Coordinates of C-alpha atoms in Angstrom, one line a residue:
M1 CA 1.6 79.4 9.2
E2 CA 2.4 81.7 12.0
K3 CA 3.4 84.5 9.6
M4 CA 0.0 84.3 8.0
I5 CA -1.8 84.7 11.3
V6 CA 0.3 87.7 12.3
E7 CA -0.3 89.3 8.9
K8 CA -4.0 88.7 9.3
M9 CA -3.9 90.2 12.7
I10 CA -2.1 93.3 11.4
L11 CA -4.7 93.7 8.6
K12 CA -7.5 93.3 11.1
L13 CA -6.0 95.9 13.5
G14 CA -5.7 98.2 10.5
N15 CA -9.4 97.7 9.7
I16 CA -10.3 98.3 13.3
H17 CA -8.2 101.5 13.3
N18 CA -9.9 102.7 10.2
H19 CA -13.3 101.8 11.6
Y20 CA -12.5 103.6 14.8
C21 CA -11.4 106.8 13.0
Y22 CA -14.6 106.6 10.9
L23 CA -16.8 106.3 14.0
K24 CA -14.8 109.0 15.8
H25 CA -15.4 111.5 13.0
K26 CA -19.0 110.4 12.7
C27 CA -19.8 110.8 16.4
D28 CA -19.6 114.1 18.1
D29 CA -18.5 112.7 21.5
D30 CA -14.9 112.0 22.4
G31 CA -14.7 108.8 20.3
T32 CA -15.2 106.3 23.2
F33 CA -18.0 104.7 21.2
G34 CA -15.6 104.0 18.4
M35 CA -12.9 102.7 20.8
A36 CA -15.3 100.3 22.4
T37 CA -16.5 99.0 19.1
G38 CA -12.9 98.5 18.0
L39 CA -12.0 96.7 21.1
A40 CA -15.1 94.5 20.8
M41 CA -14.3 93.6 17.2
F42 CA -10.7 92.8 18.2
G43 CA -11.9 90.6 21.1
Q44 CA -14.2 88.7 18.7
F45 CA -11.3 88.3 16.3
M46 CA -8.9 87.0 19.0
N47 CA -11.6 84.6 20.2
R48 CA -12.1 83.3 16.7
Q49 CA -8.3 82.8 16.3
Y50 CA -8.2 80.9 19.5
E51 CA -11.1 78.6 18.4
D52 CA -9.5 78.0 15.0
N53 CA -6.1 77.1 16.6
K54 CA -7.8 74.8 19.2
N55 CA -9.3 72.5 16.5

């Protein structure tokens, strides 16, 4: 059970990293937009994990 959650988190972080890189190359600024998006996505994911574990 725990192992699956960790694997999912690693996959999710990988997706966020890819998304961040994509946004960074897409935007001409210093990439803070991509970073903020990645952090927001990760926050939502962690919140969902917490809700799932609570029930």
